[in-house]
PDB file of C-alpha atoms and ligand atoms in Angstrom:
ATOM      1  CA  MET A   1      83.575  82.634  80.471  1.00 66.00           C
ATOM      2  CA  SER A   2      83.400  79.458  82.505  1.00 84.00           C
ATOM      3  CA  GLN A   3      82.416  79.482  86.121  1.00 82.00           C
ATOM      4  CA  SER A   4      85.090  79.457  88.837  1.00 92.00           C
ATOM      5  CA  VAL A   5      82.996  79.738  91.964  1.00 97.00           C
ATOM      6  CA  ARG A   6      79.375  78.908  92.675  1.00 97.00           C
ATOM      7  CA  VAL A   7      77.843  79.444  96.069  1.00 98.00           C
ATOM      8  CA  GLU A   8      74.297  78.173  96.448  1.00 98.00           C
ATOM      9  CA  LYS A   9      72.084  79.010  99.421  1.00 98.00           C
ATOM     10  CA  LEU A  10      75.030  78.819 101.801  1.00 98.00           C
ATOM     11  CA  SER A  11      74.352  79.132 105.528  1.00 98.00           C
ATOM     12  CA  PHE A  12      76.859  78.344 108.232  1.00 98.00           C
ATOM     13  CA  HIS A  13      77.303  78.358 111.981  1.00 96.00           C
ATOM     14  CA  TYR A  14      80.355  77.283 113.971  1.00 97.00           C
ATOM     15  CA  ASN A  15      80.013  74.236 116.207  1.00 94.00           C
ATOM     16  CA  ASN A  16      80.516  76.133 119.451  1.00 87.00           C
ATOM     17  CA  ASP A  17      77.902  78.787 118.596  1.00 90.00           C
ATOM     18  CA  THR A  18      74.351  78.339 117.327  1.00 89.00           C
ATOM     19  CA  ARG A  19      74.294  81.826 115.745  1.00 96.00           C
ATOM     20  CA  TRP A  20      74.121  81.597 111.952  1.00 97.00           C
ATOM     21  CA  ILE A  21      77.139  83.537 110.653  1.00 98.00           C
ATOM     22  CA  LEU A  22      76.259  83.213 106.946  1.00 98.00           C
ATOM     23  CA  LYS A  23      72.620  83.205 105.920  1.00 98.00           C
ATOM     24  CA  ASN A  24      71.373  81.893 102.605  1.00 98.00           C
ATOM     25  CA  VAL A  25      74.212  83.352 100.525  1.00 98.00           C
ATOM     26  CA  SER A  26      74.212  82.733  96.752  1.00 98.00           C
ATOM     27  CA  PHE A  27      76.512  84.106  94.043  1.00 98.00           C
ATOM     28  CA  GLU A  28      78.695  83.034  91.151  1.00 97.00           C
ATOM     29  CA  ILE A  29      82.105  84.175  89.968  1.00 98.00           C
ATOM     30  CA  CYS A  30      83.334  83.683  86.408  1.00 97.00           C
ATOM     31  CA  GLU A  31      86.916  82.877  85.470  1.00 96.00           C
ATOM     32  CA  GLY A  32      89.089  86.008  85.398  1.00 96.00           C
ATOM     33  CA  ASP A  33      86.697  88.141  87.458  1.00 97.00           C
ATOM     34  CA  VAL A  34      87.973  90.243  90.322  1.00 98.00           C
ATOM     35  CA  VAL A  35      85.332  90.442  93.023  1.00 98.00           C
ATOM     36  CA  GLY A  36      85.501  92.679  96.081  1.00 98.00           C
ATOM     37  CA  ILE A  37      83.833  91.670  99.341  1.00 98.00           C
ATOM     38  CA  VAL A  38      82.925  94.318 101.891  1.00 97.00           C
ATOM     39  CA  GLY A  39      80.955  94.346 105.100  1.00 97.00           C
ATOM     40  CA  PRO A  40      81.277  95.462 108.710  1.00 97.00           C
ATOM     41  CA  SER A  41      83.695  93.731 111.042  1.00 96.00           C
ATOM     42  CA  GLY A  42      82.368  90.364 112.217  1.00 96.00           C
ATOM     43  CA  VAL A  43      79.828  90.042 109.399  1.00 97.00           C
ATOM     44  CA  GLY A  44      81.342  86.748 108.229  1.00 97.00           C
ATOM     45  CA  LYS A  45      83.713  87.711 105.401  1.00 97.00           C
ATOM     46  CA  SER A  46      86.566  85.494 106.618  1.00 97.00           C
ATOM     47  CA  THR A  47      84.093  82.719 107.378  1.00 97.00           C
ATOM     48  CA  LEU A  48      82.939  82.922 103.771  1.00 98.00           C
ATOM     49  CA  CYS A  49      86.589  82.740 102.620  1.00 97.00           C
ATOM     50  CA  TYR A  50      87.061  79.551 104.710  1.00 97.00           C
ATOM     51  CA  CYS A  51      83.959  78.074 103.066  1.00 97.00           C
ATOM     52  CA  LEU A  52      85.330  78.879  99.600  1.00 97.00           C
ATOM     53  CA  LYS A  53      88.727  77.421 100.482  1.00 95.00           C
ATOM     54  CA  GLY A  54      87.125  74.226 101.803  1.00 95.00           C
ATOM     55  CA  ILE A  55      88.652  74.775 105.274  1.00 95.00           C
ATOM     56  CA  ILE A  56      84.986  74.797 106.289  1.00 95.00           C
ATOM     57  CA  PRO A  57      83.644  72.123 106.623  1.00 90.00           C
ATOM     58  CA  ASP A  58      86.769  69.935 106.265  1.00 91.00           C
ATOM     59  CA  VAL A  59      89.012  71.455 108.958  1.00 94.00           C
ATOM     60  CA  ILE A  60      86.861  73.879 110.958  1.00 94.00           C
ATOM     61  CA  PRO A  61      83.713  72.079 112.083  1.00 91.00           C
ATOM     62  CA  GLY A  62      80.249  73.552 111.992  1.00 94.00           C
ATOM     63  CA  ASN A  63      76.879  73.265 110.369  1.00 96.00           C
ATOM     64  CA  LEU A  64      77.052  74.046 106.653  1.00 96.00           C
ATOM     65  CA  VAL A  65      73.833  74.189 104.684  1.00 97.00           C
ATOM     66  CA  GLY A  66      73.806  74.692 100.906  1.00 97.00           C
ATOM     67  CA  ASN A  67      76.708  74.118  98.546  1.00 97.00           C
ATOM     68  CA  VAL A  68      79.975  75.634  97.359  1.00 97.00           C
ATOM     69  CA  TRP A  69      81.555  74.629  94.061  1.00 97.00           C
ATOM     70  CA  ILE A  70      85.123  75.580  93.204  1.00 96.00           C
ATOM     71  CA  ASP A  71      85.988  74.819  89.579  1.00 93.00           C
ATOM     72  CA  ASN A  72      82.874  72.593  89.528  1.00 94.00           C
ATOM     73  CA  ILE A  73      84.057  70.605  92.553  1.00 95.00           C
ATOM     74  CA  ASN A  74      81.659  70.466  95.474  1.00 96.00           C
ATOM     75  CA  THR A  75      83.699  71.357  98.583  1.00 95.00           C
ATOM     76  CA  ARG A  76      81.699  68.848 100.632  1.00 93.00           C
ATOM     77  CA  GLN A  77      82.994  65.990  98.525  1.00 93.00           C
ATOM     78  CA  VAL A  78      86.765  66.539  98.672  1.00 93.00           C
ATOM     79  CA  SER A  79      89.357  67.457 101.307  1.00 93.00           C
ATOM     80  CA  ALA A  80      90.612  71.025 101.800  1.00 92.00           C
ATOM     81  CA  GLY A  81      94.003  69.759 100.534  1.00 90.00           C
ATOM     82  CA  LYS A  82      92.452  68.807  97.215  1.00 90.00           C
ATOM     83  CA  ILE A  83      90.701  72.170  96.879  1.00 92.00           C
ATOM     84  CA  ALA A  84      94.052  73.885  97.527  1.00 90.00           C
ATOM     85  CA  GLU A  85      95.066  72.938  93.977  1.00 89.00           C
ATOM     86  CA  HIS A  86      92.306  75.210  92.728  1.00 94.00           C
ATOM     87  CA  ILE A  87      92.170  78.068  95.187  1.00 95.00           C
ATOM     88  CA  GLY A  88      94.902  79.860  97.145  1.00 95.00           C
ATOM     89  CA  ILE A  89      94.511  82.216 100.083  1.00 95.00           C
ATOM     90  CA  VAL A  90      96.504  85.061 101.599  1.00 95.00           C
ATOM     91  CA  PHE A  91      95.567  86.387 105.035  1.00 93.00           C
ATOM     92  CA  GLN A  92      96.040  89.782 106.607  1.00 91.00           C
ATOM     93  CA  ASP A  93      99.041  89.107 108.838  1.00 90.00           C
ATOM     94  CA  PRO A  94     102.272  89.205 106.805  1.00 82.00           C
ATOM     95  CA  GLU A  95     104.294  87.716 109.674  1.00 84.00           C
ATOM     96  CA  SER A  96     102.313  84.517 110.196  1.00 87.00           C
ATOM     97  CA  GLN A  97     102.308  83.235 106.625  1.00 88.00           C
ATOM     98  CA  ILE A  98     105.978  83.017 105.717  1.00 92.00           C
ATOM     99  CA  VAL A  99     107.833  79.842 106.676  1.00 92.00           C
ATOM    100  CA  GLY A 100     110.934  79.961 104.453  1.00 95.00           C
ATOM    101  CA  LEU A 101     114.200  81.591 105.550  1.00 96.00           C
ATOM    102  CA  THR A 102     114.743  83.017 102.086  1.00 97.00           C
ATOM    103  CA  VAL A 103     112.339  84.101  99.362  1.00 97.00           C
ATOM    104  CA  GLU A 104     113.385  81.118  97.253  1.00 97.00           C
ATOM    105  CA  GLU A 105     112.830  78.657 100.112  1.00 96.00           C
ATOM    106  CA  GLU A 106     109.443  80.172 100.818  1.00 96.00           C
ATOM    107  CA  LEU A 107     108.338  79.763  97.214  1.00 97.00           C
ATOM    108  CA  ALA A 108     109.610  76.192  97.019  1.00 97.00           C
ATOM    109  CA  PHE A 109     107.979  75.076 100.266  1.00 94.00           C
ATOM    110  CA  GLY A 110     104.471  74.231  99.002  1.00 92.00           C
ATOM    111  CA  PRO A 111     105.423  72.619  95.671  1.00 94.00           C
ATOM    112  CA  GLU A 112     108.241  70.590  97.299  1.00 94.00           C
ATOM    113  CA  ASN A 113     105.703  69.177  99.740  1.00 91.00           C
ATOM    114  CA  MET A 114     103.664  68.136  96.728  1.00 89.00           C
ATOM    115  CA  GLU A 115     106.815  66.466  95.329  1.00 92.00           C
ATOM    116  CA  GLU A 116     106.848  68.599  92.219  1.00 93.00           C
ATOM    117  CA  ASP A 117     109.765  68.482  89.808  1.00 95.00           C
ATOM    118  CA  PRO A 118     112.529  70.804  91.210  1.00 95.00           C
ATOM    119  CA  ALA A 119     113.379  72.175  87.751  1.00 96.00           C
ATOM    120  CA  GLU A 120     109.735  73.102  87.225  1.00 95.00           C
ATOM    121  CA  ILE A 121     109.608  74.767  90.661  1.00 96.00           C
ATOM    122  CA  LEU A 122     112.723  76.830  89.900  1.00 96.00           C
ATOM    123  CA  SER A 123     111.450  77.909  86.505  1.00 96.00           C
ATOM    124  CA  ARG A 124     108.207  79.289  87.965  1.00 95.00           C
ATOM    125  CA  MET A 125     109.905  81.450  90.609  1.00 97.00           C
ATOM    126  CA  PRO A 126     111.155  84.360  88.471  1.00 97.00           C
ATOM    127  CA  VAL A 127     107.854  84.610  86.611  1.00 96.00           C
ATOM    128  CA  LEU A 128     105.812  84.903  89.792  1.00 96.00           C
ATOM    129  CA  LEU A 129     108.313  87.184  91.542  1.00 97.00           C
ATOM    130  CA  ASP A 130     108.154  89.572  88.587  1.00 95.00           C
ATOM    131  CA  LEU A 131     104.385  89.487  88.702  1.00 94.00           C
ATOM    132  CA  VAL A 132     104.349  90.674  92.324  1.00 95.00           C
ATOM    133  CA  GLY A 133     107.212  93.152  91.863  1.00 95.00           C
ATOM    134  CA  LEU A 134     109.843  91.130  93.774  1.00 96.00           C
ATOM    135  CA  GLY A 135     111.989  90.166  90.790  1.00 95.00           C
ATOM    136  CA  THR A 136     115.245  91.213  92.459  1.00 96.00           C
ATOM    137  CA  PHE A 137     114.493  89.630  95.851  1.00 97.00           C
ATOM    138  CA  ARG A 138     114.863  85.947  95.033  1.00 96.00           C
ATOM    139  CA  ARG A 139     117.847  85.333  97.330  1.00 96.00           C
ATOM    140  CA  GLN A 140     116.779  87.766 100.042  1.00 97.00           C
ATOM    141  CA  GLU A 141     116.195  86.559 103.624  1.00 97.00           C
ATOM    142  CA  THR A 142     112.496  86.807 104.355  1.00 97.00           C
ATOM    143  CA  TYR A 143     112.973  88.503 107.754  1.00 96.00           C
ATOM    144  CA  LYS A 144     114.477  91.480 105.932  1.00 96.00           C
ATOM    145  CA  LEU A 145     111.337  92.098 103.878  1.00 96.00           C
ATOM    146  CA  SER A 146     108.871  94.889 104.666  1.00 94.00           C
ATOM    147  CA  GLY A 147     105.237  94.060 105.443  1.00 92.00           C
ATOM    148  CA  GLY A 148     104.154  94.890 101.895  1.00 93.00           C
ATOM    149  CA  GLN A 149     106.957  92.785 100.433  1.00 95.00           C
ATOM    150  CA  LYS A 150     105.974  89.880 102.699  1.00 95.00           C
ATOM    151  CA  GLN A 151     102.371  90.105 101.544  1.00 95.00           C
ATOM    152  CA  ARG A 152     103.466  90.081  97.912  1.00 95.00           C
ATOM    153  CA  LEU A 153     105.682  87.089  98.657  1.00 97.00           C
ATOM    154  CA  ALA A 154     102.684  85.361 100.282  1.00 96.00           C
ATOM    155  CA  ILE A 155     100.729  86.008  97.065  1.00 96.00           C
ATOM    156  CA  ALA A 156     103.540  84.553  94.926  1.00 96.00           C
ATOM    157  CA  SER A 157     103.777  81.585  97.313  1.00 96.00           C
ATOM    158  CA  ALA A 158     100.058  80.889  96.977  1.00 95.00           C
ATOM    159  CA  LEU A 159     100.384  81.076  93.188  1.00 95.00           C
ATOM    160  CA  MET A 160     103.245  78.554  93.197  1.00 95.00           C
ATOM    161  CA  MET A 161     100.560  75.900  93.778  1.00 92.00           C
ATOM    162  CA  HIS A 162      98.940  76.793  90.402  1.00 91.00           C
ATOM    163  CA  PRO A 163      95.541  77.855  91.714  1.00 93.00           C
ATOM    164  CA  LYS A 164      93.300  79.576  89.185  1.00 92.00           C
ATOM    165  CA  ILE A 165      91.518  81.382  92.002  1.00 96.00           C
ATOM    166  CA  LEU A 166      93.101  83.526  94.691  1.00 97.00           C
ATOM    167  CA  ILE A 167      91.444  84.785  97.874  1.00 97.00           C
ATOM    168  CA  LEU A 168      92.994  87.831  99.506  1.00 97.00           C
ATOM    169  CA  ASP A 169      91.463  88.306 102.959  1.00 97.00           C
ATOM    170  CA  GLU A 170      92.312  91.863 104.007  1.00 95.00           C
ATOM    171  CA  PRO A 171      95.806  91.657 102.520  1.00 94.00           C
ATOM    172  CA  THR A 172      96.581  95.302 103.184  1.00 93.00           C
ATOM    173  CA  SER A 173      94.995  95.978 106.562  1.00 90.00           C
ATOM    174  CA  GLU A 174      98.338  95.845 108.399  1.00 89.00           C
ATOM    175  CA  LEU A 175     100.277  97.819 105.780  1.00 90.00           C
ATOM    176  CA  ASP A 176     101.142 101.481 105.383  1.00 91.00           C
ATOM    177  CA  PRO A 177      99.891 103.333 102.268  1.00 91.00           C
ATOM    178  CA  VAL A 178     103.053 102.487 100.293  1.00 92.00           C
ATOM    179  CA  GLY A 179     102.804  98.777 101.098  1.00 91.00           C
ATOM    180  CA  ARG A 180      99.116  98.874 100.282  1.00 92.00           C
ATOM    181  CA  GLU A 181      99.706 100.411  96.867  1.00 93.00           C
ATOM    182  CA  GLU A 182     102.423  97.815  96.124  1.00 93.00           C
ATOM    183  CA  VAL A 183     100.027  94.978  96.932  1.00 93.00           C
ATOM    184  CA  TYR A 184      97.333  96.582  94.773  1.00 95.00           C
ATOM    185  CA  GLN A 185      99.797  96.889  91.901  1.00 95.00           C
ATOM    186  CA  ALA A 186     100.444  93.139  92.239  1.00 94.00           C
ATOM    187  CA  VAL A 187      96.677  92.534  92.197  1.00 95.00           C
ATOM    188  CA  ARG A 188      96.346  94.585  88.997  1.00 95.00           C
ATOM    189  CA  ASN A 189      99.139  92.504  87.406  1.00 94.00           C
ATOM    190  CA  LEU A 190      97.378  89.268  88.396  1.00 95.00           C
ATOM    191  CA  LYS A 191      94.124  90.560  86.997  1.00 96.00           C
ATOM    192  CA  GLU A 192      95.834  91.207  83.671  1.00 95.00           C
ATOM    193  CA  LYS A 193      97.027  87.593  83.697  1.00 93.00           C
ATOM    194  CA  GLY A 194      93.443  86.398  84.119  1.00 94.00           C
ATOM    195  CA  VAL A 195      93.662  85.137  87.718  1.00 95.00           C
ATOM    196  CA  THR A 196      90.235  84.997  89.365  1.00 97.00           C
ATOM    197  CA  ILE A 197      90.503  87.073  92.535  1.00 98.00           C
ATOM    198  CA  ILE A 198      88.292  87.394  95.591  1.00 98.00           C
ATOM    199  CA  LEU A 199      89.407  90.437  97.517  1.00 98.00           C
ATOM    200  CA  VAL A 200      88.206  91.288 101.020  1.00 97.00           C
ATOM    201  CA  ASP A 201      89.284  94.743 102.132  1.00 95.00           C
ATOM    202  CA  HIS A 202      88.158  97.684 104.242  1.00 90.00           C
ATOM    203  CA  HIS A 203      90.051 100.027 101.915  1.00 86.00           C
ATOM    204  CA  ILE A 204      87.335 100.434  99.343  1.00 90.00           C
ATOM    205  CA  GLU A 205      89.129 103.430  97.841  1.00 88.00           C
ATOM    206  CA  GLU A 206      91.943 101.274  96.454  1.00 89.00           C
ATOM    207  CA  MET A 207      89.578  98.457  95.591  1.00 92.00           C
ATOM    208  CA  LEU A 208      87.336 100.491  93.335  1.00 91.00           C
ATOM    209  CA  ASP A 209      89.438 100.626  90.198  1.00 87.00           C
ATOM    210  CA  VAL A 210      90.436  96.955  90.304  1.00 95.00           C
ATOM    211  CA  VAL A 211      87.240  95.046  91.145  1.00 96.00           C
ATOM    212  CA  ASP A 212      84.662  94.130  88.527  1.00 96.00           C
ATOM    213  CA  ARG A 213      81.982  93.545  91.151  1.00 97.00           C
ATOM    214  CA  LEU A 214      81.312  94.404  94.754  1.00 97.00           C
ATOM    215  CA  LEU A 215      79.567  91.933  97.044  1.00 98.00           C
ATOM    216  CA  VAL A 216      78.200  93.707 100.096  1.00 97.00           C
ATOM    217  CA  PHE A 217      77.396  91.802 103.282  1.00 98.00           C
ATOM    218  CA  GLU A 218      75.317  92.859 106.245  1.00 97.00           C
ATOM    219  CA  ASP A 219      74.151  90.642 109.102  1.00 96.00           C
ATOM    220  CA  GLY A 220      75.536  87.500 107.416  1.00 97.00           C
ATOM    221  CA  MET A 221      73.542  88.132 104.236  1.00 98.00           C
ATOM    222  CA  LEU A 222      74.610  89.157 100.773  1.00 98.00           C
ATOM    223  CA  VAL A 223      72.668  92.388 100.367  1.00 97.00           C
ATOM    224  CA  GLU A 224      74.154  93.706  97.118  1.00 97.00           C
ATOM    225  CA  ASP A 225      76.054  92.390  94.151  1.00 97.00           C
ATOM    226  CA  SER A 226      76.826  95.262  91.809  1.00 95.00           C
ATOM    227  CA  LYS A 227      79.440  97.036  89.725  1.00 94.00           C
ATOM    228  CA  PRO A 228      81.373  99.461  91.942  1.00 92.00           C
ATOM    229  CA  ARG A 229      80.284 102.322  89.733  1.00 91.00           C
ATOM    230  CA  ASP A 230      76.586 101.448  90.092  1.00 92.00           C
ATOM    231  CA  PHE A 231      77.026 100.960  93.819  1.00 93.00           C
ATOM    232  CA  PHE A 232      78.239 104.512  94.393  1.00 92.00           C
ATOM    233  CA  GLN A 233      76.341 106.419  91.697  1.00 89.00           C
ATOM    234  CA  ARG A 234      73.208 106.828  93.795  1.00 89.00           C
ATOM    235  CA  ASP A 235      71.994 108.240  97.069  1.00 87.00           C
ATOM    236  CA  LEU A 236      73.573 106.193  99.865  1.00 89.00           C
ATOM    237  CA  THR A 237      72.450 108.521 102.668  1.00 87.00           C
ATOM    238  CA  GLY A 238      71.850 106.492 105.819  1.00 91.00           C
ATOM    239  CA  LYS A 239      72.941 103.242 104.145  1.00 94.00           C
ATOM    240  CA  TYR A 240      76.061 101.226 104.910  1.00 95.00           C
ATOM    241  CA  THR A 241      77.196 103.623 107.612  1.00 94.00           C
ATOM    242  CA  TRP A 242      80.094 101.241 108.409  1.00 95.00           C
ATOM    243  CA  LEU A 243      81.536 101.887 104.952  1.00 93.00           C
ATOM    244  CA  ARG A 244      84.014 104.738 104.648  1.00 90.00           C
ATOM    245  CA  ARG A 245      83.133 106.555 101.440  1.00 89.00           C
ATOM    246  CA  PRO A 246      86.045 107.072  99.036  1.00 90.00           C
ATOM    247  CA  GLN A 247      87.123 110.730  98.940  1.00 89.00           C
ATOM    248  CA  VAL A 248      86.039 111.031  95.323  1.00 89.00           C
ATOM    249  CA  VAL A 249      82.545 109.874  96.308  1.00 89.00           C
ATOM    250  CA  GLN A 250      82.432 112.358  99.193  1.00 89.00           C
ATOM    251  CA  VAL A 251      83.420 115.239  96.908  1.00 89.00           C
ATOM    252  CA  GLY A 252      81.001 114.006  94.213  1.00 88.00           C
ATOM    253  CA  SER A 253      78.103 113.966  96.628  1.00 87.00           C
ATOM    254  CA  MET A 254      78.965 117.492  97.855  1.00 87.00           C
ATOM    255  CA  LEU A 255      78.970 118.724  94.256  1.00 88.00           C
ATOM    256  CA  HIS A 256      75.668 116.955  93.702  1.00 87.00           C
ATOM    257  CA  SER A 257      74.052 118.479  96.805  1.00 86.00           C
ATOM    258  CA  ALA A 258      75.332 121.922  95.770  1.00 85.00           C
ATOM    259  CA  GLY A 259      73.656 121.496  92.386  1.00 85.00           C
ATOM    260  CA  VAL A 260      77.003 121.674  90.579  1.00 85.00           C
ATOM    261  CA  ALA A 261      76.839 118.084  89.345  1.00 85.00           C
ATOM    262  CA  LYS A 262      73.461 117.098  87.941  1.00 83.00           C
ATOM    263  CA  GLY A 263      73.675 113.386  88.685  1.00 84.00           C
ATOM    264  CA  PHE A 264      75.826 111.295  91.007  1.00 86.00           C
ATOM    265  CA  MET A 265      79.396 111.499  89.777  1.00 86.00           C
ATOM    266  CA  ASN A 266      81.512 108.563  88.647  1.00 88.00           C
ATOM    267  CA  PRO A 267      83.365 107.109  91.679  1.00 88.00           C
ATOM    268  CA  LEU A 268      86.363 105.983  89.632  1.00 88.00           C
ATOM    269  CA  GLU A 269      89.066 108.619  90.019  1.00 87.00           C
ATOM    270  CA  GLU A 270      90.077 109.152  86.393  1.00 88.00           C
ATOM    271  CA  GLU A 271      86.500 109.291  85.171  1.00 89.00           C
ATOM    272  CA  PHE A 272      85.564 111.565  88.069  1.00 89.00           C
ATOM    273  CA  ILE A 273      88.294 114.009  87.048  1.00 91.00           C
ATOM    274  CA  GLU A 274      87.042 113.904  83.464  1.00 91.00           C
ATOM    275  CA  GLU A 275      83.481 114.686  84.612  1.00 89.00           C
ATOM    276  CA  LEU A 276      84.782 117.498  86.807  1.00 89.00           C
ATOM    277  CA  ARG A 277      86.681 118.974  83.849  1.00 90.00           C
ATOM    278  CA  GLU A 278      83.468 118.934  81.821  1.00 89.00           C
ATOM    279  CA  ILE A 279      81.561 120.700  84.602  1.00 85.00           C
ATOM    280  CA  LEU A 280      84.245 123.368  84.856  1.00 85.00           C
ATOM    281  CA  ALA A 281      84.411 123.783  81.073  1.00 86.00           C
ATOM    282  CA  SER A 282      80.610 124.073  80.806  1.00 83.00           C
ATOM    283  CA  GLY A 283      80.681 127.190  82.946  1.00 74.00           C
ATOM    284  CA  ASN A 284      77.956 125.759  85.221  1.00 66.00           C
ATOM    285  CA  ALA A 285      80.201 125.605  88.235  1.00 63.00           C
ATOM    286  CA  PRO A 286      79.793 128.350  90.836  1.00 63.00           C
ATOM    287  CA  ASP A 287      82.757 130.751  90.923  1.00 61.00           C
ATOM    288  CA  SER A 288      84.071 129.210  94.138  1.00 56.00           C
ATOM    289  CA  VAL A 289      84.370 125.752  92.515  1.00 56.00           C
ATOM    290  CA  ALA A 290      85.810 127.084  89.263  1.00 52.00           C
ATOM    291  CA  ALA A 291      88.400 129.015  91.286  1.00 55.00           C
ATOM    292  CA  GLY A 292      89.469 125.862  93.110  1.00 54.00           C
ATOM    293  CA  GLY A 293      87.191 125.980  96.123  1.00 49.00           C
ATOM    294  CA  GLU A 294      86.285 128.570  98.784  1.00 45.00           C
ATOM    295  CA  ARG A 295      89.066 129.705 101.062  1.00 39.00           C
TER     296      ARG A 295
HETATM  297  N1  ATP B   1      86.344  79.449 114.847  1.00 51.67           N
HETATM  298  C1  ATP B   1      85.277  80.168 115.247  1.00 51.67           C
HETATM  299  N2  ATP B   1      84.419  79.676 116.169  1.00 51.67           N
HETATM  300  C2  ATP B   1      83.341  80.385 116.575  1.00 51.67           C
HETATM  301  N3  ATP B   1      83.023  81.624 116.112  1.00 51.67           N
HETATM  302  C3  ATP B   1      83.849  82.156 115.210  1.00 51.67           C
HETATM  303  C4  ATP B   1      85.017  81.480 114.725  1.00 51.67           C
HETATM  304  N4  ATP B   1      85.625  82.273 113.832  1.00 51.67           N
HETATM  305  C5  ATP B   1      84.886  83.389 113.738  1.00 51.67           C
HETATM  306  N5  ATP B   1      83.815  83.331 114.566  1.00 51.67           N
HETATM  307  C6  ATP B   1      82.764  84.354 114.734  1.00 51.67           C
HETATM  308  O1  ATP B   1      82.076  84.463 113.496  1.00 51.67           O
HETATM  309  C7  ATP B   1      81.702  85.835 113.257  1.00 51.67           C
HETATM  310  C8  ATP B   1      82.202  86.240 111.890  1.00 51.67           C
HETATM  311  O2  ATP B   1      83.619  86.288 111.939  1.00 51.67           O
HETATM  312  P1  ATP B   1      84.496  86.575 110.663  1.00 51.67           P
HETATM  313  O3  ATP B   1      85.914  86.499 111.107  1.00 51.67           O
HETATM  314  O4  ATP B   1      84.058  85.688 109.576  1.00 51.67           O
HETATM  315  O5  ATP B   1      84.066  88.076 110.326  1.00 51.67           O
HETATM  316  P2  ATP B   1      84.761  89.135 109.348  1.00 51.67           P
HETATM  317  O6  ATP B   1      83.664  89.752 108.558  1.00 51.67           O
HETATM  318  O7  ATP B   1      85.877  88.496 108.621  1.00 51.67           O
HETATM  319  O8  ATP B   1      85.334  90.218 110.377  1.00 51.67           O
HETATM  320  P3  ATP B   1      86.626  91.196 110.210  1.00 51.67           P
HETATM  321  O9  ATP B   1      86.221  92.300 109.262  1.00 51.67           O
HETATM  322  O10 ATP B   1      86.843  91.719 111.595  1.00 51.67           O
HETATM  323  O11 ATP B   1      87.774  90.387 109.680  1.00 51.67           O
HETATM  324  C9  ATP B   1      82.287  86.646 114.399  1.00 51.67           C
HETATM  325  O12 ATP B   1      81.265  86.874 115.338  1.00 51.67           O
HETATM  326  C10 ATP B   1      83.346  85.730 114.992  1.00 51.67           C
HETATM  327  O13 ATP B   1      83.496  85.955 116.352  1.00 51.67           O
HETATM  328 MG1   MG B   2      87.955  88.786 108.527  1.00 51.67          MG
END
């Protein structure tokens, strides 16, 4: 697979603050990968997204050391507008990103500004709306959409510009569980289509079954780059206390401490259930577990 993103020894501080927000960060992302980014609030996740999108250093000034390549283009050498053809971004606030009065107007806005062929713009709309589960909303007024629908429209809007890479910076943090699941379904659809996705989210539970890799940040540094399964199948006691463990992981670690599960259980829900079935079938589970838990 060819490389979509390459970050090499990236450090950054904003102009009005000498504190280094990102410190010597290096990683690569291949085409079609879905990569989750997690870290405590204020660690620099959004700042990293701005660096990937080329907004830093082109629009937001500061001191950038190291290099970022998007589709083999060094972000230092081109404008953020040029990088926008390669990488789209959706932010957390559904209200602030929609400019069109109707869904159709919203989708047309970016490509019309780029003076794209109107017939080509129109032909892309139904495809992208289907992909994000808004196939029947094409003529809907945008103010009538729910938060989750607005976020999915923002995703479709970003994709109208043909980027191969999409950044989602906490796309579900202002949504209820239904809206969140709808956005995640859209992300799964995009993954199937081979879109490279960088997903920042505090909801690691939903993230787990969609991301191929987890990048973990602490104190501006990339401290882990691992498969989600490897990340959770070990003793995390005292580590990453800012990270809310998925329920499956919490139950798995209780079963491990109780000696019911021999190793750390698989954090992915379906595989966890399969492992649990095997434990129950093996007859190793204490009576209380086999009976469905103590009352
Ligand atoms: N334009 C700016 N100028 C100066 N400092 C900034 C600017 N934007 C962000 N910061 C600071 O940079 C640090 C990292 O912020 P950033 O928004 O990247 O963190 P984050 O990990 O995305 O946090 P959250 O999880 O809350 O979204 C914070 O201390 C923030 O106050
Ligand atoms: Mg942020």
